[in-house]
Amino acid sequence: MTDIVDADELLRRIRAARDWARSEEQQATDEATATAYRVVRTVLERLVDPAHATRP
């Protein structure tokens, strides 16, 4: 957490986390876990593109 990164690297890391959350959501074994990953993915999608309407 102490790495200094530029905006492009930060955006790359956010997108990677979003893609990871999407993968985990699809592989979730129960609805509560899938919902948790869906919420994380939704927040990360809003960070990447605040104007974009997110899909549940």
CSV table of C-alpha atoms in Angstrom, one decimal:
chain,number,residue,atom,x,y,z
A,1,MET,CA,0.0,0.0,0.0
A,2,THR,CA,3.0,2.3,0.1
A,3,ASP,CA,3.6,2.2,-3.7
A,4,ILE,CA,3.4,5.5,-5.5
A,5,VAL,CA,1.5,5.0,-8.8
A,6,ASP,CA,0.4,7.3,-11.5
A,7,ALA,CA,-3.2,7.6,-12.7
A,8,ASP,CA,-2.8,5.0,-15.5
A,9,GLU,CA,-1.4,2.4,-13.1
A,10,LEU,CA,-4.2,3.1,-10.6
A,11,LEU,CA,-6.8,2.7,-13.3
A,12,ARG,CA,-5.2,-0.6,-14.4
A,13,ARG,CA,-5.3,-1.9,-10.9
A,14,ILE,CA,-8.9,-0.9,-10.4
A,15,ARG,CA,-9.9,-2.6,-13.6
A,16,ALA,CA,-8.0,-5.7,-12.6
A,17,ALA,CA,-9.8,-5.8,-9.3
A,18,ARG,CA,-13.2,-5.3,-11.0
A,19,ASP,CA,-12.4,-8.2,-13.4
A,20,TRP,CA,-11.4,-10.3,-10.4
A,21,ALA,CA,-14.6,-9.5,-8.5
A,22,ARG,CA,-16.7,-10.4,-11.7
A,23,SER,CA,-14.9,-13.8,-11.8
A,24,GLU,CA,-15.5,-14.5,-8.1
A,25,GLU,CA,-19.1,-13.5,-8.5
A,26,GLN,CA,-19.7,-16.0,-11.3
A,27,GLN,CA,-17.9,-18.7,-9.3
A,28,ALA,CA,-19.7,-18.0,-6.0
A,29,THR,CA,-21.3,-21.1,-4.4
A,30,ASP,CA,-24.1,-19.2,-2.7
A,31,GLU,CA,-26.2,-16.1,-3.2
A,32,ALA,CA,-24.8,-14.1,-0.3
A,33,THR,CA,-21.2,-14.5,-1.6
A,34,ALA,CA,-22.3,-13.6,-5.1
A,35,THR,CA,-24.1,-10.5,-3.8
A,36,ALA,CA,-21.0,-9.4,-1.9
A,37,TYR,CA,-18.8,-9.7,-5.0
A,38,ARG,CA,-21.5,-8.0,-7.1
A,39,VAL,CA,-21.4,-5.0,-4.8
A,40,VAL,CA,-17.6,-4.8,-5.0
A,41,ARG,CA,-17.8,-5.0,-8.8
A,42,THR,CA,-20.5,-2.3,-9.0
A,43,VAL,CA,-18.4,0.1,-6.9
A,44,LEU,CA,-15.3,-0.5,-8.9
A,45,GLU,CA,-17.3,0.0,-12.2
A,46,ARG,CA,-18.5,3.3,-10.9
A,47,LEU,CA,-14.9,4.4,-10.1
A,48,VAL,CA,-13.8,3.5,-13.6
A,49,ASP,CA,-16.7,5.2,-15.3
A,50,PRO,CA,-19.0,7.3,-13.0
A,51,ALA,CA,-21.4,8.1,-15.8
A,52,HIS,CA,-21.9,4.5,-16.9
A,53,ALA,CA,-25.1,2.8,-15.6
A,54,THR,CA,-23.9,-0.4,-13.9
A,55,ARG,CA,-25.6,-3.7,-14.5
A,56,PRO,CA,-26.6,-5.9,-11.6
